PDB file of C-alpha atoms in Angstrom:
ATOM      1  CA  MET X   1     100.699  99.256 155.874  1.00 92.00           C
ATOM      2  CA  LEU X   2     104.364  98.831 155.112  1.00 96.00           C
ATOM      3  CA  ILE X   3     107.418  98.223 157.289  1.00 97.00           C
ATOM      4  CA  LEU X   4     110.315 100.259 155.922  1.00 97.00           C
ATOM      5  CA  THR X   5     113.530  98.250 155.935  1.00 96.00           C
ATOM      6  CA  CYS X   6     115.375  99.727 152.960  1.00 97.00           C
ATOM      7  CA  SER X   7     118.146 102.042 154.156  1.00 97.00           C
ATOM      8  CA  SER X   8     117.650 104.474 151.277  1.00 98.00           C
ATOM      9  CA  LYS X   9     113.932 104.771 152.078  1.00 98.00           C
ATOM     10  CA  LEU X  10     114.686 105.331 155.748  1.00 98.00           C
ATOM     11  CA  GLN X  11     117.208 108.034 154.858  1.00 98.00           C
ATOM     12  CA  LEU X  12     114.621 109.673 152.609  1.00 98.00           C
ATOM     13  CA  LEU X  13     112.038 109.497 155.405  1.00 98.00           C
ATOM     14  CA  GLU X  14     114.483 111.184 157.779  1.00 97.00           C
ATOM     15  CA  SER X  15     115.034 114.044 155.352  1.00 97.00           C
ATOM     16  CA  VAL X  16     111.282 114.502 154.930  1.00 97.00           C
ATOM     17  CA  LEU X  17     110.719 114.477 158.697  1.00 96.00           C
ATOM     18  CA  ARG X  18     113.528 116.979 159.206  1.00 94.00           C
ATOM     19  CA  LYS X  19     111.740 119.393 156.926  1.00 93.00           C
ATOM     20  CA  GLY X  20     108.653 119.030 159.102  1.00 91.00           C
ATOM     21  CA  LEU X  21     110.375 119.957 162.372  1.00 87.00           C
ATOM     22  CA  PRO X  22     109.344 120.755 165.038  1.00 83.00           C
ATOM     23  CA  GLU X  23     106.011 118.957 164.604  1.00 85.00           C
ATOM     24  CA  THR X  24     107.739 115.736 163.537  1.00 90.00           C
ATOM     25  CA  VAL X  25     110.379 115.855 166.296  1.00 89.00           C
ATOM     26  CA  LEU X  26     109.382 112.665 168.172  1.00 91.00           C
ATOM     27  CA  VAL X  27     109.214 110.406 165.126  1.00 95.00           C
ATOM     28  CA  CYS X  28     112.197 112.132 163.524  1.00 95.00           C
ATOM     29  CA  GLY X  29     114.338 111.373 166.570  1.00 95.00           C
ATOM     30  CA  ALA X  30     113.342 107.714 166.479  1.00 97.00           C
ATOM     31  CA  VAL X  31     114.092 107.425 162.741  1.00 98.00           C
ATOM     32  CA  MET X  32     117.463 109.111 163.206  1.00 97.00           C
ATOM     33  CA  HIS X  33     118.425 106.522 165.814  1.00 98.00           C
ATOM     34  CA  ILE X  34     117.298 103.759 163.459  1.00 98.00           C
ATOM     35  CA  ASN X  35     119.522 105.203 160.743  1.00 97.00           C
ATOM     36  CA  ARG X  36     122.479 105.431 163.144  1.00 96.00           C
ATOM     37  CA  GLY X  37     122.857 101.843 164.252  1.00 96.00           C
ATOM     38  CA  ASN X  38     119.363 101.344 165.666  1.00 97.00           C
ATOM     39  CA  PRO X  39     120.431 100.872 169.304  1.00 96.00           C
ATOM     40  CA  ALA X  40     116.826 100.459 170.516  1.00 95.00           C
ATOM     41  CA  GLN X  41     115.984  97.928 167.771  1.00 97.00           C
ATOM     42  CA  HIS X  42     113.007  99.957 166.546  1.00 98.00           C
ATOM     43  CA  GLU X  43     111.320  99.845 163.159  1.00 98.00           C
ATOM     44  CA  VAL X  44     109.171 102.140 161.034  1.00 98.00           C
ATOM     45  CA  VAL X  45     105.642 101.493 159.806  1.00 98.00           C
ATOM     46  CA  VAL X  46     103.919 103.728 157.250  1.00 98.00           C
ATOM     47  CA  ASP X  47     100.433 103.617 155.790  1.00 97.00           C
ATOM     48  CA  SER X  48     101.845 103.940 152.249  1.00 96.00           C
ATOM     49  CA  TRP X  49     105.041 104.852 150.433  1.00 96.00           C
ATOM     50  CA  PRO X  50     106.406 107.206 149.277  1.00 94.00           C
ATOM     51  CA  GLU X  51     103.373 109.454 149.769  1.00 94.00           C
ATOM     52  CA  PHE X  52     102.749 108.497 153.384  1.00 96.00           C
ATOM     53  CA  LYS X  53     100.016 110.081 155.487  1.00 96.00           C
ATOM     54  CA  ALA X  54     100.916 108.405 158.779  1.00 96.00           C
ATOM     55  CA  VAL X  55     104.134 107.010 160.211  1.00 97.00           C
ATOM     56  CA  LEU X  56     104.640 104.939 163.347  1.00 97.00           C
ATOM     57  CA  THR X  57     107.854 103.891 165.066  1.00 98.00           C
ATOM     58  CA  ARG X  58     107.857 100.930 167.445  1.00 97.00           C
ATOM     59  CA  PRO X  59     110.153  98.282 168.935  1.00 97.00           C
ATOM     60  CA  ARG X  60     110.585  95.163 166.857  1.00 96.00           C
ATOM     61  CA  LYS X  61     108.214  92.456 168.043  1.00 91.00           C
ATOM     62  CA  GLU X  62     110.953  90.271 169.486  1.00 92.00           C
ATOM     63  CA  VAL X  63     112.426  93.096 171.591  1.00 93.00           C
ATOM     64  CA  VAL X  64     109.707  93.547 174.239  1.00 92.00           C
ATOM     65  CA  LYS X  65     108.989  90.138 175.747  1.00 91.00           C
ATOM     66  CA  ASP X  66     107.184  91.341 178.880  1.00 92.00           C
ATOM     67  CA  ASN X  67     103.557  92.118 177.973  1.00 91.00           C
ATOM     68  CA  ARG X  68     103.301  94.646 180.806  1.00 90.00           C
ATOM     69  CA  ASP X  69     106.523  96.553 180.104  1.00 91.00           C
ATOM     70  CA  TYR X  70     105.150  99.874 178.891  1.00 89.00           C
ATOM     71  CA  TYR X  71     108.485 101.578 179.610  1.00 91.00           C
ATOM     72  CA  ALA X  72     110.343  99.680 176.892  1.00 93.00           C
ATOM     73  CA  ASN X  73     107.366  99.337 174.539  1.00 94.00           C
ATOM     74  CA  LEU X  74     107.600 102.905 173.272  1.00 94.00           C
ATOM     75  CA  HIS X  75     105.730 103.948 170.110  1.00 95.00           C
ATOM     76  CA  ALA X  76     105.723 107.334 168.386  1.00 94.00           C
ATOM     77  CA  ALA X  77     103.369 108.535 165.664  1.00 94.00           C
ATOM     78  CA  PHE X  78     103.118 111.412 163.223  1.00 94.00           C
ATOM     79  CA  TYR X  79     100.348 111.921 160.724  1.00 94.00           C
ATOM     80  CA  ARG X  80      99.254 114.278 157.999  1.00 93.00           C
ATOM     81  CA  GLU X  81      95.696 112.962 157.953  1.00 93.00           C
ATOM     82  CA  GLU X  82      93.810 111.889 161.057  1.00 89.00           C
ATOM     83  CA  ASP X  83      91.883 109.092 159.319  1.00 92.00           C
ATOM     84  CA  ALA X  84      95.104 107.543 158.028  1.00 94.00           C
ATOM     85  CA  CYS X  85      96.582 107.549 161.521  1.00 92.00           C
ATOM     86  CA  ARG X  86      93.431 106.077 163.042  1.00 90.00           C
ATOM     87  CA  THR X  87      93.384 103.297 160.443  1.00 94.00           C
ATOM     88  CA  LEU X  88      97.045 102.528 161.061  1.00 94.00           C
ATOM     89  CA  LEU X  89      96.617 102.373 164.828  1.00 91.00           C
ATOM     90  CA  GLU X  90      93.593 100.096 164.506  1.00 90.00           C
ATOM     91  CA  ASN X  91      95.617  97.663 162.416  1.00 93.00           C
ATOM     92  CA  LYS X  92      96.699  94.829 164.727  1.00 91.00           C
ATOM     93  CA  ASP X  93      99.740  94.232 162.546  1.00 94.00           C
ATOM     94  CA  ALA X  94     100.869  97.792 163.291  1.00 95.00           C
ATOM     95  CA  VAL X  95     100.065  97.923 167.013  1.00 93.00           C
ATOM     96  CA  ASP X  96      99.911  94.922 169.317  1.00 92.00           C
ATOM     97  CA  TRP X  97      97.018  95.780 171.593  1.00 89.00           C
ATOM     98  CA  ASP X  98      97.647  92.683 173.703  1.00 88.00           C
ATOM     99  CA  LYS X  99     100.687  94.426 175.207  1.00 90.00           C
ATOM    100  CA  ALA X 100     100.934  97.479 177.424  1.00 90.00           C
ATOM    101  CA  PHE X 101     102.707 100.272 175.571  1.00 90.00           C
ATOM    102  CA  GLN X 102     103.340 103.995 175.316  1.00 89.00           C
ATOM    103  CA  LEU X 103     102.193 105.960 172.286  1.00 89.00           C
ATOM    104  CA  GLN X 104     103.518 109.469 171.830  1.00 86.00           C
ATOM    105  CA  GLY X 105     102.848 111.991 169.133  1.00 80.00           C
ATOM    106  CA  LYS X 106     101.416 115.333 168.118  1.00 63.00           C
ATOM    107  CA  GLN X 107      97.761 114.371 168.576  1.00 57.00           C
ATOM    108  CA  ILE X 108      96.594 110.801 169.006  1.00 52.00           C
ATOM    109  CA  PHE X 109      92.917 109.864 168.827  1.00 47.00           C
ATOM    110  CA  PHE X 110      91.508 106.614 170.211  1.00 44.00           C
ATOM    111  CA  PRO X 111      88.203 104.867 169.453  1.00 42.00           C
ATOM    112  CA  ASN X 112      85.681 104.673 172.277  1.00 39.00           C
ATOM    113  CA  GLY X 113      86.240 101.766 174.630  1.00 39.00           C
ATOM    114  CA  TRP X 114      90.034 101.637 174.375  1.00 40.00           C
ATOM    115  CA  ASP X 115      91.610 101.783 177.809  1.00 39.00           C
ATOM    116  CA  ALA X 116      93.916 104.793 177.666  1.00 36.00           C
ATOM    117  CA  LEU X 117      95.423 106.931 180.416  1.00 34.00           C
ATOM    118  CA  PHE X 118      97.753 109.816 179.719  1.00 37.00           C
ATOM    119  CA  LEU X 119     100.385 112.129 181.088  1.00 37.00           C
ATOM    120  CA  PHE X 120     100.421 115.578 179.537  1.00 40.00           C
ATOM    121  CA  HIS X 121     103.818 117.037 178.624  1.00 46.00           C
ATOM    122  CA  LEU X 122     104.991 120.282 177.077  1.00 48.00           C
ATOM    123  CA  HIS X 123     107.728 120.183 174.449  1.00 50.00           C
ATOM    124  CA  TYR X 124     110.656 122.540 174.285  1.00 52.00           C
ATOM    125  CA  CYS X 125     113.090 122.818 171.420  1.00 54.00           C
ATOM    126  CA  PHE X 126     116.595 124.301 171.694  1.00 51.00           C
ATOM    127  CA  LEU X 127     117.644 125.948 168.457  1.00 45.00           C
ATOM    128  CA  PHE X 128     121.277 126.974 168.867  1.00 45.00           C
ATOM    129  CA  PRO X 129     124.535 125.329 170.014  1.00 45.00           C
ATOM    130  CA  PHE X 130     125.430 125.150 173.698  1.00 47.00           C
ATOM    131  CA  ARG X 131     128.421 126.775 175.343  1.00 50.00           C
ATOM    132  CA  LEU X 132     130.070 124.676 177.998  1.00 50.00           C
ATOM    133  CA  ARG X 133     131.188 126.742 180.992  1.00 50.00           C
ATOM    134  CA  SER X 134     133.723 125.827 183.613  1.00 47.00           C
ATOM    135  CA  GLU X 135     132.406 124.207 186.809  1.00 51.00           C
ATOM    136  CA  PRO X 136     134.172 123.122 190.020  1.00 78.00           C
ATOM    137  CA  LEU X 137     132.668 119.663 189.563  1.00 89.00           C
ATOM    138  CA  HIS X 138     133.688 117.495 186.633  1.00 93.00           C
ATOM    139  CA  LEU X 139     131.623 116.094 183.781  1.00 95.00           C
ATOM    140  CA  GLY X 140     131.240 112.382 183.262  1.00 96.00           C
ATOM    141  CA  THR X 141     129.044 109.677 181.819  1.00 97.00           C
ATOM    142  CA  LEU X 142     126.570 107.527 183.687  1.00 98.00           C
ATOM    143  CA  SER X 143     127.305 103.829 184.049  1.00 96.00           C
ATOM    144  CA  PRO X 144     124.861 100.945 184.613  1.00 96.00           C
ATOM    145  CA  SER X 145     125.910 100.907 188.287  1.00 96.00           C
ATOM    146  CA  ASP X 146     124.221 104.331 188.661  1.00 97.00           C
ATOM    147  CA  VAL X 147     120.790 103.065 187.615  1.00 96.00           C
ATOM    148  CA  SER X 148     119.450 102.507 191.144  1.00 95.00           C
ATOM    149  CA  LEU X 149     119.920 106.168 192.077  1.00 95.00           C
ATOM    150  CA  VAL X 150     118.418 107.332 188.785  1.00 96.00           C
ATOM    151  CA  ASN X 151     115.460 105.012 189.323  1.00 94.00           C
ATOM    152  CA  ASP X 152     114.952 106.134 192.922  1.00 93.00           C
ATOM    153  CA  THR X 153     114.810 109.809 191.937  1.00 92.00           C
ATOM    154  CA  TRP X 154     112.504 109.389 188.916  1.00 89.00           C
ATOM    155  CA  PRO X 155     108.870 110.144 189.898  1.00 83.00           C
ATOM    156  CA  PHE X 156     107.484 107.617 187.403  1.00 78.00           C
ATOM    157  CA  ALA X 157     109.628 104.681 188.456  1.00 74.00           C
ATOM    158  CA  SER X 158     107.869 101.997 190.463  1.00 67.00           C
ATOM    159  CA  ASN X 159     109.217  98.544 189.714  1.00 82.00           C
ATOM    160  CA  GLY X 160     111.853  96.359 188.135  1.00 89.00           C
ATOM    161  CA  ARG X 161     110.660  97.309 184.664  1.00 92.00           C
ATOM    162  CA  SER X 162     111.544 100.972 185.193  1.00 93.00           C
ATOM    163  CA  LEU X 163     114.962  99.894 186.502  1.00 94.00           C
ATOM    164  CA  ARG X 164     115.526  97.758 183.393  1.00 94.00           C
ATOM    165  CA  TYR X 165     114.308 100.567 181.135  1.00 95.00           C
ATOM    166  CA  LEU X 166     116.591 103.190 182.659  1.00 96.00           C
ATOM    167  CA  ARG X 167     119.564 100.821 182.516  1.00 97.00           C
ATOM    168  CA  SER X 168     118.958 100.332 178.794  1.00 96.00           C
ATOM    169  CA  LEU X 169     118.937 104.114 178.250  1.00 97.00           C
ATOM    170  CA  ILE X 170     122.215 104.489 180.134  1.00 98.00           C
ATOM    171  CA  GLU X 171     123.830 101.660 178.165  1.00 97.00           C
ATOM    172  CA  VAL X 172     122.881 102.612 174.610  1.00 96.00           C
ATOM    173  CA  PHE X 173     122.002 106.336 174.352  1.00 97.00           C
ATOM    174  CA  PRO X 174     123.997 109.520 175.005  1.00 97.00           C
ATOM    175  CA  ASN X 175     123.938 110.836 178.573  1.00 98.00           C
ATOM    176  CA  ALA X 176     125.870 113.261 180.736  1.00 97.00           C
ATOM    177  CA  CYS X 177     126.404 113.790 184.447  1.00 97.00           C
ATOM    178  CA  LEU X 178     128.274 115.891 186.969  1.00 96.00           C
ATOM    179  CA  LEU X 179     130.430 114.187 189.586  1.00 96.00           C
ATOM    180  CA  ASP X 180     131.950 115.502 192.787  1.00 93.00           C
ATOM    181  CA  GLN X 181     135.600 115.048 193.687  1.00 90.00           C
ATOM    182  CA  LYS X 182     134.850 111.591 195.097  1.00 91.00           C
ATOM    183  CA  GLY X 183     133.182 110.497 191.870  1.00 92.00           C
ATOM    184  CA  GLN X 184     129.674 110.616 193.335  1.00 94.00           C
ATOM    185  CA  LEU X 185     126.745 111.731 191.193  1.00 96.00           C
ATOM    186  CA  VAL X 186     125.534 115.306 191.560  1.00 96.00           C
ATOM    187  CA  ALA X 187     123.326 115.814 188.488  1.00 97.00           C
ATOM    188  CA  TRP X 188     122.504 114.002 185.258  1.00 97.00           C
ATOM    189  CA  SER X 189     120.411 113.829 182.122  1.00 96.00           C
ATOM    190  CA  LEU X 190     119.678 110.891 179.831  1.00 97.00           C
ATOM    191  CA  SER X 191     118.372 110.668 176.287  1.00 97.00           C
ATOM    192  CA  ASP X 192     116.024 108.080 174.813  1.00 96.00           C
ATOM    193  CA  ALA X 193     114.945 106.220 171.691  1.00 96.00           C
ATOM    194  CA  LEU X 194     113.122 109.322 170.410  1.00 94.00           C
ATOM    195  CA  GLY X 195     116.287 111.419 170.566  1.00 94.00           C
ATOM    196  CA  ARG X 196     115.076 113.661 173.392  1.00 91.00           C
ATOM    197  CA  MET X 197     116.790 114.763 176.567  1.00 92.00           C
ATOM    198  CA  THR X 198     115.018 113.195 179.504  1.00 91.00           C
ATOM    199  CA  HIS X 199     115.216 112.095 183.159  1.00 92.00           C
ATOM    200  CA  GLY X 200     117.210 115.158 184.179  1.00 92.00           C
ATOM    201  CA  TYR X 201     117.818 115.539 187.903  1.00 94.00           C
ATOM    202  CA  VAL X 202     119.980 117.396 190.423  1.00 95.00           C
ATOM    203  CA  LEU X 203     120.382 116.058 193.950  1.00 96.00           C
ATOM    204  CA  PRO X 204     118.568 118.330 196.454  1.00 95.00           C
ATOM    205  CA  GLU X 205     121.719 119.560 198.202  1.00 94.00           C
ATOM    206  CA  TYR X 206     123.104 120.794 194.856  1.00 94.00           C
ATOM    207  CA  GLN X 207     119.994 122.405 193.431  1.00 92.00           C
ATOM    208  CA  GLY X 208     119.886 126.097 192.559  1.00 89.00           C
ATOM    209  CA  LYS X 209     123.582 126.268 191.660  1.00 90.00           C
ATOM    210  CA  GLY X 210     123.405 126.038 187.857  1.00 89.00           C
ATOM    211  CA  HIS X 211     124.455 122.407 187.641  1.00 93.00           C
ATOM    212  CA  MET X 212     121.559 121.301 185.424  1.00 92.00           C
ATOM    213  CA  LYS X 213     122.570 123.951 182.906  1.00 91.00           C
ATOM    214  CA  THR X 214     126.036 122.412 182.700  1.00 92.00           C
ATOM    215  CA  VAL X 215     124.610 118.909 182.262  1.00 94.00           C
ATOM    216  CA  LEU X 216     122.221 120.060 179.521  1.00 92.00           C
ATOM    217  CA  GLN X 217     125.086 121.770 177.743  1.00 90.00           C
ATOM    218  CA  ALA X 218     127.088 118.555 177.815  1.00 93.00           C
ATOM    219  CA  ILE X 219     124.365 116.196 176.603  1.00 94.00           C
ATOM    220  CA  GLY X 220     123.178 118.823 174.144  1.00 90.00           C
ATOM    221  CA  ARG X 221     126.599 118.881 172.540  1.00 91.00           C
ATOM    222  CA  LYS X 222     126.582 115.105 172.184  1.00 94.00           C
ATOM    223  CA  LEU X 223     123.173 115.082 170.505  1.00 93.00           C
ATOM    224  CA  HIS X 224     123.932 118.143 168.411  1.00 90.00           C
ATOM    225  CA  THR X 225     127.053 116.538 166.916  1.00 91.00           C
ATOM    226  CA  LYS X 226     124.885 113.598 165.834  1.00 93.00           C
ATOM    227  CA  GLY X 227     122.456 115.944 164.088  1.00 91.00           C
ATOM    228  CA  PHE X 228     119.537 115.652 166.511  1.00 91.00           C
ATOM    229  CA  ALA X 229     117.143 118.470 167.232  1.00 87.00           C
ATOM    230  CA  LEU X 230     117.588 119.340 170.902  1.00 86.00           C
ATOM    231  CA  TYR X 231     114.355 118.997 172.813  1.00 87.00           C
ATOM    232  CA  GLY X 232     112.840 117.514 175.925  1.00 85.00           C
ATOM    233  CA  THR X 233     109.657 117.275 177.957  1.00 80.00           C
ATOM    234  CA  VAL X 234     108.511 118.729 181.247  1.00 77.00           C
ATOM    235  CA  LEU X 235     105.319 118.261 183.238  1.00 74.00           C
ATOM    236  CA  PRO X 236     102.956 121.253 182.906  1.00 72.00           C
ATOM    237  CA  GLU X 237     102.807 121.876 186.660  1.00 75.00           C
ATOM    238  CA  ASN X 238     106.603 122.080 186.923  1.00 78.00           C
ATOM    239  CA  GLN X 239     106.836 125.848 186.628  1.00 83.00           C
ATOM    240  CA  ASN X 240     110.422 126.070 187.883  1.00 85.00           C
ATOM    241  CA  SER X 241     111.693 123.727 185.178  1.00 83.00           C
ATOM    242  CA  LYS X 242     109.750 125.550 182.475  1.00 81.00           C
ATOM    243  CA  LYS X 243     111.174 128.914 183.525  1.00 84.00           C
ATOM    244  CA  PHE X 244     114.663 127.423 183.691  1.00 84.00           C
ATOM    245  CA  LEU X 245     114.422 125.929 180.192  1.00 82.00           C
ATOM    246  CA  ILE X 246     113.125 129.170 178.715  1.00 82.00           C
ATOM    247  CA  ARG X 247     116.066 131.046 180.285  1.00 84.00           C
ATOM    248  CA  GLN X 248     118.403 128.563 178.580  1.00 82.00           C
ATOM    249  CA  GLY X 249     116.918 129.356 175.161  1.00 80.00           C
ATOM    250  CA  PHE X 250     114.301 126.651 174.844  1.00 80.00           C
ATOM    251  CA  HIS X 251     111.007 127.559 173.213  1.00 77.00           C
ATOM    252  CA  LEU X 252     107.562 126.164 173.831  1.00 73.00           C
ATOM    253  CA  LEU X 253     106.453 124.503 170.617  1.00 67.00           C
ATOM    254  CA  PRO X 254     103.079 125.495 169.154  1.00 54.00           C
ATOM    255  CA  LEU X 255     101.687 121.997 169.626  1.00 49.00           C
ATOM    256  CA  THR X 256     100.686 119.675 172.428  1.00 49.00           C
ATOM    257  CA  ASN X 257     101.853 116.127 172.899  1.00 46.00           C
ATOM    258  CA  TYR X 258      99.773 113.439 174.550  1.00 45.00           C
ATOM    259  CA  PRO X 259     101.867 110.447 175.615  1.00 48.00           C
ATOM    260  CA  TYR X 260      99.460 107.605 176.309  1.00 49.00           C
ATOM    261  CA  CYS X 261     100.156 104.490 178.291  1.00 49.00           C
ATOM    262  CA  ILE X 262      97.877 101.772 176.974  1.00 51.00           C
ATOM    263  CA  PHE X 263      96.880  98.831 179.123  1.00 50.00           C
ATOM    264  CA  PRO X 264      94.943  95.888 177.682  1.00 52.00           C
ATOM    265  CA  SER X 265      92.197  95.060 180.147  1.00 45.00           C
ATOM    266  CA  LYS X 266      93.113  91.381 180.154  1.00 41.00           C
ATOM    267  CA  ILE X 267      96.536  92.154 181.638  1.00 36.00           C
ATOM    268  CA  SER X 268      95.773  92.335 185.336  1.00 34.00           C
ATOM    269  CA  GLY X 269      97.496  94.807 187.597  1.00 35.00           C
ATOM    270  CA  THR X 270      98.808  97.256 185.006  1.00 33.00           C
ATOM    271  CA  ASN X 271      96.241  99.985 185.676  1.00 32.00           C
ATOM    272  CA  THR X 272      97.060  99.941 189.363  1.00 25.00           C
ATOM    273  CA  ALA X 273     100.756 100.091 188.594  1.00 28.00           C
ATOM    274  CA  PHE X 274     100.176 103.095 186.340  1.00 29.00           C
ATOM    275  CA  ILE X 275      98.289 104.944 189.062  1.00 25.00           C
ATOM    276  CA  ARG X 276     101.239 104.448 191.383  1.00 25.00           C
ATOM    277  CA  LEU X 277     103.514 105.633 188.570  1.00 26.00           C
ATOM    278  CA  ARG X 278     101.722 108.972 188.307  1.00 27.00           C
ATOM    279  CA  ARG X 279     101.916 109.872 191.996  1.00 22.00           C
TER     280      ARG X 279
END
């Protein structure tokens, strides 16, 4: 395995991944952030170079200090050959299996006996620029002081780690929100280290009025100007969100994504925490 640190190699990798869109979208988003200041302090691991068969993005080892923080310990993988990806994931220098972490990618296979639980998501990709329409409310940007409300309305938030994770997204990645005349939050959407739109929400009293469309237009413009493919995830049972996204021009990609949260058995309490996270 190799850790790519050369800027020219990382730029070349980005161009190769762009040509592989939409299947490469998760890893491509992470590499694009790395090439644009690396706000999440991630790095890229490949099985070989330049003819790579598997690529993995991960936080640098010094970034995630809490062994149970699977929110911040986000990995993404793309592979051309399954065996190459399996070999890379089994390499302890590539993946620290003593820490809880997320692993997201097109298709990820795990050897028997590895403790893996998953949430199944569907990917949508938006393929043309947004048009921002006029709204009675005004657009803004989330601040760290808003993190408690974002955390409270996120179904997968359960502890101080999720609060810390969401604060980091607000501080370093593009986001957008709608505010009422008193400056109170109405709706919002964040983006993450993989370059995807995520954690979108509209307060119940404002739902059904087109406000999420306005927020997506705003954050979509921000990401689009940076060159990112515009995509996000939605739970398969969330039929209303899927119908809404399709009406906005999103398309269901012809692939499935299995985000795994991995919990080393010697770290007590993480499985229980994950079960609470899913409810």
